[in-house]
Short mmCIF file of C-alpha atoms (C1' of nucleotides) in Angstrom, two decimals:
data_model
loop_
_atom_site.label_atom_id
_atom_site.label_comp_id
_atom_site.label_asym_id
_atom_site.label_seq_id
_atom_site.Cartn_x
_atom_site.Cartn_y
_atom_site.Cartn_z
CA MET A 1 29.77 -55.92 -18.99
CA ARG A 2 32.34 -53.38 -20.05
CA ASP A 3 35.47 -55.34 -19.35
CA ALA A 4 37.13 -54.82 -15.97
CA LYS A 5 35.62 -51.44 -15.21
CA GLU A 6 34.72 -51.10 -11.59
CA PRO A 7 30.97 -51.26 -11.18
CA HIS A 8 30.06 -48.87 -8.36
CA GLY A 9 31.10 -45.29 -8.92
CA GLY A 10 34.66 -46.04 -7.95
CA ARG A 11 34.11 -47.71 -4.61
CA SER A 12 36.17 -50.35 -2.86
CA PRO A 13 36.49 -53.91 -4.18
CA GLY A 14 33.70 -56.43 -4.21
CA SER A 15 30.77 -57.52 -6.29
CA GLU A 16 27.16 -57.50 -5.31
CA ALA A 17 27.48 -61.12 -4.22
CA THR A 18 30.52 -60.35 -2.10
CA ASP A 19 28.60 -57.60 -0.35
CA ASP A 20 25.73 -59.94 0.37
CA TYR A 21 28.02 -62.48 2.00
CA LEU A 22 29.77 -59.92 4.15
CA LYS A 23 26.51 -58.42 5.28
CA ALA A 24 25.09 -61.86 6.04
CA ILE A 25 28.10 -62.81 8.15
CA PHE A 26 27.87 -59.48 9.94
CA GLU A 27 24.17 -59.89 10.66
CA ILE A 28 24.32 -63.53 11.70
CA GLY A 29 27.43 -63.12 13.83
CA GLY A 30 25.92 -60.33 15.88
CA ARG A 31 27.85 -58.02 18.18
CA GLU A 32 29.80 -60.94 19.65
CA GLU A 33 31.13 -61.67 16.15
CA ARG A 34 30.99 -65.40 16.72
CA MET A 35 32.02 -67.91 14.06
CA VAL A 36 29.30 -68.43 11.46
CA GLY A 37 28.66 -71.74 9.66
CA SER A 38 28.12 -72.21 5.93
CA LYS A 39 24.65 -73.52 6.49
CA GLU A 40 23.56 -70.42 8.36
CA ILE A 41 24.83 -68.21 5.57
CA ALA A 42 23.19 -70.44 2.99
CA SER A 43 19.78 -70.24 4.58
CA HIS A 44 20.14 -66.51 5.23
CA LEU A 45 20.90 -65.87 1.56
CA GLU A 46 18.57 -68.60 0.30
CA ILE A 47 21.27 -70.43 -1.62
CA THR A 48 22.93 -73.84 -1.15
CA ALA A 49 25.72 -74.52 1.31
CA ALA A 50 27.96 -75.67 -1.55
CA SER A 51 27.82 -72.22 -3.11
CA VAL A 52 28.74 -70.71 0.21
CA THR A 53 31.84 -72.83 0.65
CA ASN A 54 33.15 -71.75 -2.73
CA MET A 55 32.56 -68.09 -2.09
CA LEU A 56 34.09 -68.21 1.37
CA GLN A 57 37.28 -69.60 -0.09
CA LYS A 58 37.41 -66.68 -2.50
CA LEU A 59 36.68 -64.13 0.20
CA ALA A 60 39.41 -65.62 2.38
CA ALA A 61 41.87 -65.64 -0.52
CA ALA A 62 41.17 -62.03 -1.52
CA GLN A 63 43.85 -59.43 -1.06
CA PRO A 64 43.25 -58.15 1.59
CA PRO A 65 41.30 -61.12 2.98
CA LEU A 66 37.69 -60.20 3.70
CA VAL A 67 37.01 -63.11 6.03
CA VAL A 68 38.90 -65.47 8.29
CA TYR A 69 37.81 -68.93 7.30
CA GLN A 70 38.58 -72.31 8.85
CA LYS A 71 37.17 -75.22 6.91
CA HIS A 72 34.46 -77.05 8.85
CA HIS A 73 34.60 -74.47 11.62
CA GLY A 74 33.01 -71.37 10.20
CA VAL A 75 33.97 -67.83 9.24
CA ASN A 76 34.41 -64.47 10.74
CA LEU A 77 34.89 -61.04 9.20
CA SER A 78 38.44 -59.74 8.89
CA ARG A 79 39.19 -56.10 9.59
CA ALA A 80 38.65 -55.21 5.92
CA GLY A 81 35.53 -57.36 5.68
CA LYS A 82 33.99 -55.73 8.70
CA LYS A 83 34.72 -52.30 7.32
CA ARG A 84 32.98 -53.19 4.09
CA ALA A 85 30.04 -54.82 5.88
CA LEU A 86 29.52 -51.66 7.91
CA GLU A 87 29.56 -49.59 4.73
CA ILE A 88 26.83 -51.74 3.26
CA VAL A 89 24.77 -51.63 6.42
CA ARG A 90 25.18 -47.86 6.48
CA HIS A 91 24.00 -47.67 2.89
CA HIS A 92 21.05 -49.90 3.61
CA ARG A 93 19.85 -48.02 6.65
CA LEU A 94 20.39 -44.58 5.16
CA ILE A 95 18.42 -45.60 2.10
CA GLU A 96 15.61 -46.97 4.24
CA THR A 97 15.46 -43.72 6.18
CA PHE A 98 15.55 -41.71 2.99
CA LEU A 99 12.78 -43.70 1.33
CA ALA A 100 10.56 -43.29 4.37
CA GLN A 101 11.27 -39.65 5.18
CA VAL A 102 11.88 -38.05 1.80
CA LEU A 103 9.88 -40.23 -0.55
CA GLY A 104 7.10 -41.14 1.83
CA TYR A 105 7.41 -44.92 1.52
CA PRO A 106 5.40 -46.96 4.00
CA TRP A 107 7.84 -48.59 6.41
CA ASP A 108 7.07 -52.12 5.29
CA GLU A 109 8.34 -51.39 1.78
CA VAL A 110 11.66 -49.73 2.51
CA HIS A 111 13.62 -52.89 3.22
CA GLN A 112 13.11 -54.57 -0.13
CA GLU A 113 14.00 -51.47 -2.12
CA ALA A 114 17.05 -50.72 0.04
CA GLU A 115 18.23 -54.30 -0.30
CA ARG A 116 18.62 -53.73 -4.03
CA LEU A 117 19.87 -50.15 -4.07
CA GLU A 118 22.47 -50.51 -1.33
CA HIS A 119 24.84 -52.15 -3.81
CA PHE A 120 24.66 -49.46 -6.42
CA ILE A 121 24.75 -46.03 -4.83
CA SER A 122 27.93 -43.97 -4.94
CA GLU A 123 29.67 -42.36 -2.01
CA ARG A 124 28.32 -39.08 -3.26
CA PHE A 125 24.75 -40.34 -3.15
CA GLU A 126 25.25 -41.60 0.36
CA GLU A 127 26.76 -38.32 1.43
CA ARG A 128 23.92 -36.32 -0.11
CA ILE A 129 21.11 -38.29 1.49
CA ALA A 130 22.89 -38.36 4.85
CA ALA A 131 23.15 -34.56 4.68
CA LYS A 132 19.54 -34.18 3.56
CA LEU A 133 18.40 -36.29 6.50
CA GLY A 134 20.63 -34.46 8.99
CA HIS A 135 22.93 -37.43 9.56
CA PRO A 136 20.39 -39.62 11.33
CA GLU A 137 21.50 -42.20 13.89
CA PHE A 138 18.63 -44.64 13.49
CA ASP A 139 16.62 -46.01 10.58
CA PRO A 140 12.79 -46.26 10.54
CA HIS A 141 12.89 -49.63 12.28
CA GLY A 142 15.10 -48.31 15.06
CA HIS A 143 18.37 -49.87 13.88
CA ALA A 144 21.56 -47.93 14.43
CA ILE A 145 23.16 -46.41 11.33
CA PRO A 146 26.95 -46.86 11.35
CA ALA A 147 28.87 -43.60 10.96
CA LEU A 148 31.29 -43.10 8.08
CA ASP A 149 34.15 -44.32 10.26
CA GLY A 150 32.24 -47.51 11.07
CA SER A 151 31.29 -46.61 14.62
CA LEU A 152 27.77 -47.37 15.80
CA PRO A 153 25.70 -44.91 17.83
CA GLY A 154 25.84 -46.43 21.28
CA GLY A 155 22.19 -46.59 22.16
CA ALA A 156 21.75 -46.11 25.91
CA PRO A 157 24.94 -47.82 27.06
CA GLY A 158 23.08 -49.03 30.13
CA ARG A 159 21.25 -52.20 29.09
CA ALA A 160 21.36 -54.02 25.76
CA PRO A 161 17.86 -54.22 24.27
CA GLN A 162 16.07 -57.52 24.83
CA ALA A 163 13.19 -59.21 23.02
CA LEU A 164 9.72 -58.17 24.12
CA SER A 165 9.06 -61.85 24.71
CA GLN A 166 11.62 -61.76 27.55
CA LEU A 167 9.64 -59.25 29.62
CA LYS A 168 7.80 -60.30 32.78
CA PRO A 169 4.10 -59.47 33.18
CA GLY A 170 3.66 -55.93 34.48
CA GLN A 171 6.99 -54.67 33.13
CA THR A 172 7.07 -51.56 30.98
CA ALA A 173 9.68 -50.87 28.31
CA ARG A 174 10.36 -48.64 25.34
CA VAL A 175 10.48 -50.16 21.83
CA ALA A 176 14.09 -49.95 20.61
CA SER A 177 13.69 -51.62 17.23
CA VAL A 178 11.64 -54.04 15.19
CA SER A 179 12.84 -56.52 12.57
CA ASP A 180 12.58 -55.10 9.06
CA LYS A 181 12.43 -58.42 7.25
CA ASP A 182 8.72 -59.20 7.15
CA PRO A 183 6.43 -56.61 5.52
CA ASP A 184 3.23 -58.24 6.81
CA MET A 185 4.51 -58.01 10.33
CA LEU A 186 5.47 -54.38 9.90
CA ARG A 187 2.06 -53.48 8.53
CA HIS A 188 0.46 -55.20 11.47
CA LEU A 189 2.65 -53.39 13.99
CA ALA A 190 2.02 -50.05 12.33
CA ALA A 191 -1.71 -50.66 12.56
CA GLU A 192 -1.34 -51.33 16.30
CA GLY A 193 0.71 -48.15 16.75
CA ILE A 194 3.85 -50.04 17.70
CA ARG A 195 7.07 -48.36 16.50
CA PRO A 196 10.45 -47.40 17.92
CA GLY A 197 10.14 -45.06 20.89
CA ILE A 198 6.67 -46.25 21.91
CA ARG A 199 6.19 -47.48 25.48
CA LEU A 200 4.78 -50.98 25.95
CA THR A 201 3.53 -52.72 29.07
CA LEU A 202 3.30 -56.49 29.09
CA SER A 203 -0.02 -57.47 30.65
CA GLU A 204 0.12 -61.23 30.53
CA ARG A 205 0.99 -64.20 28.40
CA LEU A 206 -2.02 -66.27 27.38
CA PRO A 207 -1.67 -69.88 28.48
CA PHE A 208 -2.70 -71.78 25.33
CA SER A 209 -1.93 -69.63 22.30
CA GLY A 210 1.29 -68.42 23.89
CA SER A 211 0.52 -64.93 22.64
CA PHE A 212 1.43 -61.79 24.54
CA GLN A 213 -1.13 -59.24 25.74
CA VAL A 214 0.39 -55.81 25.58
CA ARG A 215 -0.74 -52.29 26.45
CA VAL A 216 0.49 -49.77 23.87
CA GLY A 217 1.45 -46.38 25.29
CA LYS A 218 -1.31 -45.09 27.56
CA SER A 219 -4.17 -46.71 25.67
CA GLU A 220 -6.80 -48.73 27.48
CA LYS A 221 -7.06 -51.46 24.86
CA LEU A 222 -4.86 -54.51 24.98
CA CYS A 223 -3.12 -55.72 21.86
CA SER A 224 -2.32 -59.37 21.24
CA LEU A 225 1.06 -60.33 19.78
CA SER A 226 2.00 -63.83 18.66
CA GLU A 227 5.28 -65.30 19.87
CA PRO A 228 7.28 -64.62 16.64
CA LEU A 229 6.00 -61.05 16.67
CA ALA A 230 7.03 -60.55 20.28
CA SER A 231 10.49 -61.91 19.49
CA ALA A 232 10.91 -59.50 16.59
CA ILE A 233 10.44 -56.49 18.85
CA LEU A 234 13.45 -55.38 20.88
CA VAL A 235 12.78 -53.25 23.92
CA ALA A 236 14.91 -51.29 26.35
CA THR A 237 13.78 -51.34 29.97
CA LYS A 238 14.13 -47.88 31.37
CA MET B 1 22.56 -64.94 -7.34
CA ARG B 2 19.42 -66.37 -5.86
CA ASP B 3 18.45 -68.69 -8.70
CA ALA B 4 15.91 -67.37 -11.20
CA LYS B 5 14.40 -64.71 -9.00
CA GLU B 6 13.54 -61.61 -10.94
CA PRO B 7 16.02 -58.89 -10.08
CA HIS B 8 14.11 -55.61 -10.27
CA GLY B 9 11.22 -55.31 -7.87
CA GLY B 10 9.02 -57.38 -10.16
CA ARG B 11 9.46 -55.57 -13.43
CA SER B 12 9.36 -56.87 -16.98
CA PRO B 13 11.96 -59.25 -18.43
CA GLY B 14 15.53 -58.33 -19.12
CA SER B 15 18.89 -58.11 -17.47
CA GLU B 16 20.98 -55.04 -17.00
CA ALA B 17 22.83 -55.88 -20.19
CA THR B 18 19.60 -56.29 -22.12
CA ASP B 19 18.51 -52.87 -20.98
CA ASP B 20 21.77 -51.34 -22.10
CA TYR B 21 21.41 -52.76 -25.58
CA LEU B 22 17.82 -51.61 -25.98
CA LYS B 23 18.68 -48.14 -24.79
CA ALA B 24 21.67 -47.99 -27.11
CA ILE B 25 19.60 -49.01 -30.12
CA PHE B 26 16.98 -46.46 -29.16
CA GLU B 27 19.51 -43.67 -28.79
CA ILE B 28 21.50 -44.47 -31.90
CA GLY B 29 18.46 -45.07 -34.09
CA GLY B 30 16.97 -41.69 -33.26
CA ARG B 31 13.41 -40.67 -33.99
CA GLU B 32 13.57 -42.14 -37.48
CA GLU B 33 14.25 -45.55 -35.91
CA ARG B 34 16.64 -46.50 -38.67
CA MET B 35 18.47 -49.82 -38.74
CA VAL B 36 21.47 -49.82 -36.43
CA GLY B 37 24.68 -51.76 -37.10
CA SER B 38 26.57 -53.95 -34.63
CA LYS B 39 29.58 -51.73 -34.78
CA GLU B 40 27.65 -48.66 -33.78
CA ILE B 41 26.21 -50.48 -30.80
CA ALA B 42 29.63 -51.85 -29.93
CA SER B 43 31.28 -48.46 -29.84
CA HIS B 44 28.34 -46.90 -28.00
CA LEU B 45 28.58 -49.54 -25.26
CA GLU B 46 32.37 -49.77 -25.43
CA ILE B 47 32.37 -53.50 -26.10
CA THR B 48 33.40 -55.57 -29.15
CA ALA B 49 31.19 -56.14 -32.18
CA ALA B 50 31.38 -59.88 -31.62
CA SER B 51 29.67 -59.51 -28.26
CA VAL B 52 26.96 -57.46 -29.88
CA THR B 53 26.16 -60.08 -32.51
CA ASN B 54 25.65 -62.69 -29.84
CA MET B 55 23.40 -60.55 -27.76
CA LEU B 56 21.33 -59.41 -30.72
CA GLN B 57 20.58 -63.01 -31.56
CA LYS B 58 19.31 -63.54 -28.05
CA LEU B 59 17.24 -60.37 -28.05
CA ALA B 60 15.68 -61.37 -31.36
CA ALA B 61 14.98 -64.89 -30.10
CA ALA B 62 13.37 -63.70 -26.86
CA GLN B 63 9.67 -64.23 -26.31
CA PRO B 64 8.40 -61.66 -27.15
CA PRO B 65 11.23 -60.58 -29.45
CA LEU B 66 12.81 -57.34 -28.27
CA VAL B 67 14.47 -56.48 -31.57
CA VAL B 68 14.04 -57.20 -35.25
CA TYR B 69 17.38 -58.38 -36.46
CA GLN B 70 18.61 -59.22 -39.95
CA LYS B 71 22.12 -60.58 -40.04
CA HIS B 72 24.55 -58.22 -41.74
CA HIS B 73 21.88 -55.56 -42.08
CA GLY B 74 21.33 -54.25 -38.59
CA VAL B 75 18.64 -54.17 -35.93
CA ASN B 76 15.65 -52.24 -34.93
CA LEU B 77 13.52 -52.26 -31.79
CA SER B 78 10.36 -54.34 -31.80
CA ARG B 79 7.21 -53.03 -30.17
CA ALA B 80 8.14 -54.69 -26.87
CA GLY B 81 11.76 -53.56 -27.14
CA LYS B 82 10.76 -49.97 -27.73
CA LYS B 83 8.41 -50.05 -24.77
CA ARG B 84 11.22 -51.29 -22.55
CA ALA B 85 13.71 -48.78 -23.96
CA LEU B 86 11.33 -45.95 -23.17
CA GLU B 87 10.92 -47.24 -19.63
CA ILE B 88 14.68 -47.16 -19.16
CA VAL B 89 15.01 -43.71 -20.66
CA ARG B 90 12.21 -42.52 -18.39
CA HIS B 91 14.01 -43.97 -15.39
CA HIS B 92 17.27 -42.39 -16.42
CA ARG B 93 15.89 -38.92 -16.96
CA LEU B 94 13.69 -38.93 -13.88
CA ILE B 95 16.66 -39.99 -11.79
CA GLU B 96 18.81 -37.25 -13.29
CA THR B 97 16.16 -34.67 -12.51
CA PHE B 98 15.76 -36.02 -9.01
CA LEU B 99 19.48 -35.98 -8.28
CA ALA B 100 19.76 -32.41 -9.45
CA GLN B 101 16.62 -30.99 -7.89
CA VAL B 102 16.19 -32.96 -4.68
CA LEU B 103 19.73 -33.97 -3.82
CA GLY B 104 21.47 -30.91 -5.21
CA TYR B 105 23.87 -32.75 -7.52
CA PRO B 106 25.84 -30.59 -9.95
CA TRP B 107 24.51 -31.29 -13.43
CA ASP B 108 27.71 -32.84 -14.68
CA GLU B 109 27.45 -35.66 -12.15
CA VAL B 110 23.88 -36.77 -12.62
CA HIS B 111 24.42 -38.82 -15.76
CA GLN B 112 26.93 -41.27 -14.34
CA GLU B 113 24.87 -41.96 -11.25
CA ALA B 114 21.64 -42.32 -13.22
CA GLU B 115 23.32 -44.69 -15.65
CA ARG B 116 23.83 -47.12 -12.80
CA LEU B 117 20.63 -46.63 -10.85
CA GLU B 118 18.24 -46.74 -13.82
CA HIS B 119 18.49 -50.52 -13.88
CA PHE B 120 17.64 -51.08 -10.26
CA ILE B 121 14.82 -48.81 -9.18
CA SER B 122 11.32 -50.21 -8.76
CA GLU B 123 8.15 -48.88 -10.31
CA ARG B 124 7.27 -47.55 -6.92
CA PHE B 125 10.50 -45.57 -6.68
CA GLU B 126 9.91 -44.13 -10.10
CA GLU B 127 6.37 -43.20 -9.21
CA ARG B 128 7.44 -41.53 -5.96
CA ILE B 129 10.17 -39.38 -7.47
CA ALA B 130 7.96 -38.43 -10.42
CA ALA B 131 5.31 -37.28 -7.96
CA LYS B 132 7.86 -35.45 -5.80
CA LEU B 133 9.12 -33.60 -8.87
CA GLY B 134 5.62 -32.77 -10.12
CA HIS B 135 5.84 -35.08 -13.15
CA PRO B 136 8.47 -33.09 -15.01
CA GLU B 137 8.64 -33.17 -18.80
CA PHE B 138 12.34 -32.43 -19.22
CA ASP B 139 15.51 -33.46 -17.44
CA PRO B 140 18.29 -31.04 -16.37
CA HIS B 141 19.93 -31.29 -19.78
CA GLY B 142 16.69 -30.47 -21.59
CA HIS B 143 15.89 -33.99 -22.76
CA ALA B 144 12.25 -35.03 -22.89
CA ILE B 145 11.12 -37.52 -20.22
CA PRO B 146 8.83 -40.20 -21.70
CA ALA B 147 5.49 -40.50 -19.93
CA LEU B 148 4.39 -43.76 -18.31
CA ASP B 149 2.57 -44.74 -21.51
CA GLY B 150 5.74 -44.17 -23.54
CA SER B 151 4.68 -40.91 -25.16
CA LEU B 152 7.23 -38.10 -25.39
CA PRO B 153 6.38 -34.48 -24.59
CA GLY B 154 6.22 -32.95 -28.06
CA GLY B 155 8.58 -30.05 -27.68
CA ALA B 156 7.37 -27.22 -29.89
CA PRO B 157 6.00 -29.27 -32.77
CA GLY B 158 7.11 -26.52 -35.13
CA ARG B 159 10.79 -27.15 -35.85
CA ALA B 160 12.95 -30.02 -34.71
CA PRO B 161 15.91 -28.70 -32.71
CA GLN B 162 19.15 -28.41 -34.63
CA ALA B 163 22.79 -28.31 -33.56
CA LEU B 164 24.11 -24.88 -32.62
CA SER B 165 26.84 -25.47 -35.18
CA GLN B 166 24.17 -25.33 -37.91
CA LEU B 167 23.20 -21.73 -37.14
CA LYS B 168 24.20 -18.92 -39.46
CA PRO B 169 26.04 -15.85 -38.09
CA GLY B 170 23.58 -13.39 -36.60
CA GLN B 171 20.90 -15.98 -35.87
CA THR B 172 19.42 -16.21 -32.39
CA ALA B 173 18.00 -19.39 -30.86
CA ARG B 174 16.97 -20.87 -27.56
CA VAL B 175 18.98 -23.78 -26.10
CA ALA B 176 16.77 -26.88 -26.22
CA SER B 177 19.20 -29.42 -24.80
CA VAL B 178 22.83 -30.27 -24.27
CA SER B 179 24.47 -33.67 -24.40
CA ASP B 180 24.80 -35.22 -20.95
CA LYS B 181 27.68 -37.54 -21.77
CA ASP B 182 30.75 -35.43 -21.04
CA PRO B 183 31.08 -33.98 -17.52
CA ASP B 184 33.94 -31.64 -18.49
CA MET B 185 31.83 -30.15 -21.22
CA LEU B 186 28.89 -29.67 -18.88
CA ARG B 187 31.04 -27.94 -16.29
CA HIS B 188 32.35 -25.65 -18.97
CA LEU B 189 28.89 -24.80 -20.26
CA ALA B 190 27.60 -24.18 -16.75
CA ALA B 191 30.48 -21.76 -16.17
CA GLU B 192 29.51 -19.89 -19.34
CA GLY B 193 25.88 -19.75 -18.26
CA ILE B 194 24.69 -21.96 -21.09
CA ARG B 195 21.77 -24.23 -20.15
CA PRO B 196 18.37 -25.19 -21.58
CA GLY B 197 16.11 -22.19 -22.07
CA ILE B 198 18.95 -19.71 -22.48
CA ARG B 199 19.00 -17.57 -25.62
CA LEU B 200 22.15 -17.67 -27.77
CA THR B 201 23.21 -15.50 -30.70
CA LEU B 202 25.86 -16.79 -33.06
CA SER B 203 28.28 -13.96 -33.76
CA GLU B 204 30.73 -15.59 -36.13
CA ARG B 205 32.78 -18.66 -36.83
CA LEU B 206 36.51 -18.12 -36.49
CA PRO B 207 38.34 -19.04 -39.68
CA PHE B 208 41.28 -21.09 -38.38
CA SER B 209 40.25 -22.70 -35.07
CA GLY B 210 36.77 -23.36 -36.42
CA SER B 211 35.34 -22.32 -33.07
CA PHE B 212 32.04 -20.50 -32.69
CA GLN B 213 31.73 -17.06 -31.12
CA VAL B 214 28.46 -16.84 -29.25
CA ARG B 215 26.62 -14.18 -27.26
CA VAL B 216 24.89 -15.68 -24.20
CA GLY B 217 21.55 -14.11 -23.32
CA LYS B 218 21.90 -10.33 -23.22
CA SER B 219 25.49 -10.24 -22.08
CA GLU B 220 28.07 -8.11 -23.82
CA LYS B 221 30.85 -10.65 -23.63
CA LEU B 222 31.36 -13.23 -26.38
CA CYS B 223 31.93 -16.84 -25.50
CA SER B 224 34.00 -19.16 -27.65
CA LEU B 225 32.79 -22.73 -28.28
CA SER B 226 34.83 -25.42 -30.03
CA GLU B 227 33.19 -27.39 -32.81
CA PRO B 228 32.39 -30.51 -30.74
CA LEU B 229 30.87 -28.28 -28.09
CA ALA B 230 28.73 -26.47 -30.62
CA SER B 231 27.51 -29.79 -32.00
CA ALA B 232 26.53 -31.00 -28.54
CA ILE B 233 24.15 -28.09 -28.04
CA LEU B 234 20.74 -28.38 -29.69
CA VAL B 235 18.84 -25.16 -30.26
CA ALA B 236 15.32 -24.27 -31.38
CA THR B 237 15.02 -21.24 -33.62
CA LYS B 238 12.05 -19.23 -32.47
"C1'" DT C 1 33.63 -55.88 -62.28
"C1'" DG C 2 36.66 -57.17 -58.99
"C1'" DA C 3 39.78 -56.35 -55.27
"C1'" DA C 4 40.58 -53.84 -51.07
"C1'" DA C 5 38.55 -52.06 -47.06
"C1'" DT C 6 35.05 -52.43 -43.77
"C1'" DA C 7 31.50 -54.68 -41.27
"C1'" DT C 8 29.82 -58.71 -39.35
"C1'" DT C 9 29.66 -63.40 -37.75
"C1'" DT C 10 31.58 -67.80 -35.98
"C1'" DA C 11 34.32 -70.46 -32.92
"C1'" DG C 12 36.54 -71.06 -28.85
"C1'" DG C 13 37.79 -69.15 -24.26
"C1'" DT C 14 37.40 -66.52 -19.55
"C1'" DA C 15 35.23 -65.14 -15.19
"C1'" DT C 16 31.40 -65.00 -11.98
"C1'" DG C 17 28.35 -67.32 -9.26
"C1'" DC C 18 24.84 -70.27 -8.98
"C1'" DC C 19 23.31 -75.51 -9.03
"C1'" DT C 20 23.20 -80.95 -7.93
"C1'" DA C 21 25.23 -85.12 -6.52
"C1'" DA C 22 28.60 -87.44 -4.23
"C1'" DG C 23 31.96 -87.64 -0.94
"C1'" DT C 24 34.17 -86.27 3.72
"C1'" DT C 25 34.41 -84.43 8.43
"C1'" DC C 26 32.46 -83.40 12.66
"C1'" DT C 27 29.40 -84.11 16.72
"C1'" DG C 28 26.38 -85.97 20.18
"C1'" DG C 29 24.16 -89.84 22.27
"C1'" DC C 30 24.78 -94.33 23.71
"C1'" DG D 1 34.93 -94.97 21.86
"C1'" DC D 2 31.68 -95.64 18.09
"C1'" DC D 3 28.43 -94.59 14.79
"C1'" DA D 4 24.40 -92.19 12.75
"C1'" DG D 5 23.06 -88.03 11.10
"C1'" DA D 6 24.11 -83.30 10.38
"C1'" DA D 7 27.29 -80.10 8.46
"C1'" DC D 8 30.50 -79.23 5.25
"C1'" DT D 9 33.42 -79.74 0.98
"C1'" DT D 10 34.59 -81.47 -3.65
"C1'" DA D 11 33.63 -82.23 -8.39
"C1'" DG D 12 31.32 -81.36 -12.37
"C1'" DG D 13 27.70 -78.38 -14.76
"C1'" DC D 14 25.02 -74.41 -16.38
"C1'" DA D 15 23.83 -69.55 -17.65
"C1'" DT D 16 25.29 -64.94 -18.53
"C1'" DA D 17 28.03 -61.93 -20.93
"C1'" DC D 18 32.22 -60.57 -21.98
"C1'" DC D 19 36.81 -61.40 -24.85
"C1'" DT D 20 40.22 -62.62 -29.13
"C1'" DA D 21 41.20 -64.55 -33.49
"C1'" DA D 22 39.77 -66.22 -37.66
"C1'" DA D 23 36.39 -66.61 -41.32
"C1'" DT D 24 32.85 -64.58 -44.18
"C1'" DA D 25 29.75 -61.13 -46.03
"C1'" DT D 26 29.03 -56.52 -47.79
"C1'" DT D 27 30.31 -52.19 -49.63
"C1'" DT D 28 33.15 -49.06 -52.04
"C1'" DC D 29 35.67 -47.37 -55.69
"C1'" DA D 30 38.94 -47.60 -59.36
#
DNA sequence: TGAAATATTTAGGTATGCCTAAGTTCTGGC
DNA sequence: GCCAGAACTTAGGCATACCTAAATATTTCA
């Protein structure tokens, strides 16, 4: 409503929907920034592929273009689109950290709330919570928070984190991050004491269920993780 | 986007626009809950009267109806509409208080940010900030924060606050609240030391400018307030 | 009371962003 | 190289919520 007034405390262009597309492309494309297909975006955002095509044409036609789009061959973020995507990701992860640390949210609830609020906070709000939190580099799930200039904290530049499911029996690694998408999973992991920074040792993979037996920290007890769970945990081998 | 999914963390019906209308009717109608005309709503929301008519028809046709609407004679909140309006006002004022007290916002900036965020926070967020703030009864501008059940903290049930401009020369009164709408005004008042709880004594009204000469607290110096300023300050005579 | 001024409603249009259904283009296995 | 099925695009609609212009109702006041 209210005519052509800009909606978000005077921030850059783009509606809520635009933001969602840019973030989706950013998340699906990964660090390699590969071309992303309409169908992938559609299922990520839980909308139809037809809707995606239309929006991609608009994003590509925007001034400046937010994506580079070749019909039938996928999209990619442009310079401006990537900048905006990083802003949104920064908002999201700062809000998650804020909700957990300042408001005491359980970590399985922060994602949903941040998903909504990330579109509506002002630069001032972002700046205030970043200051209050001491300009954190990682959110509660272990994901890197982009800096204001769009740069990502490097992590240990040695090895890129890999899925827990990739470890060999006997290997030990530190949890780098866990997926924030599934609250049930997060509750389960919290109950097992698994969170970023914790050391895990893969004991064995059970032959029939395919589940992973893992030792958490220095505890005696083994913990059993299903395949999807083990794929949602990224670890860094020391 | 996302089909018919409810937008606000599973709260009651109503879009952002719906909320704005209900809040406007609530604010314009005042405690007496008098009938409110389309034009008043239109100018409050800075939209055209034609848009208002359309929306009022929808609000009246909703199940349950959110307003009681008689064509050409104005609207009024229904029971359900009033409940929702109070929820929004509670959100708004809690957010304002939170921004000021927890995030250190200057008081002239809290309104704009709250105006946006009030539509998007979940019940959980509301509950957490209310708890963090110790369930405050008044926001930084002195406005009463409705309780969860919709009741308003009574103020001193003795006299209803009146505009500072209604005082007679020589009278002393305590500032109950100031309007939160105009940031410039708020900055000016803050600079003069005028805020809720402060005691003011009206010295005189200047004959030509119409401005009010006021003594703030126990200070020696007089402070000059223009008519609109003096009308935006509500005071309670002791 | 009746006409002018004001308030309100109706009718028709715009933009966003989603949908379904019906093509079209691409790709991989034979 | 061809063709089936998957991926993608086009075309046509719908809902929301705003707009302008024109018509109508209400109020005011001489």
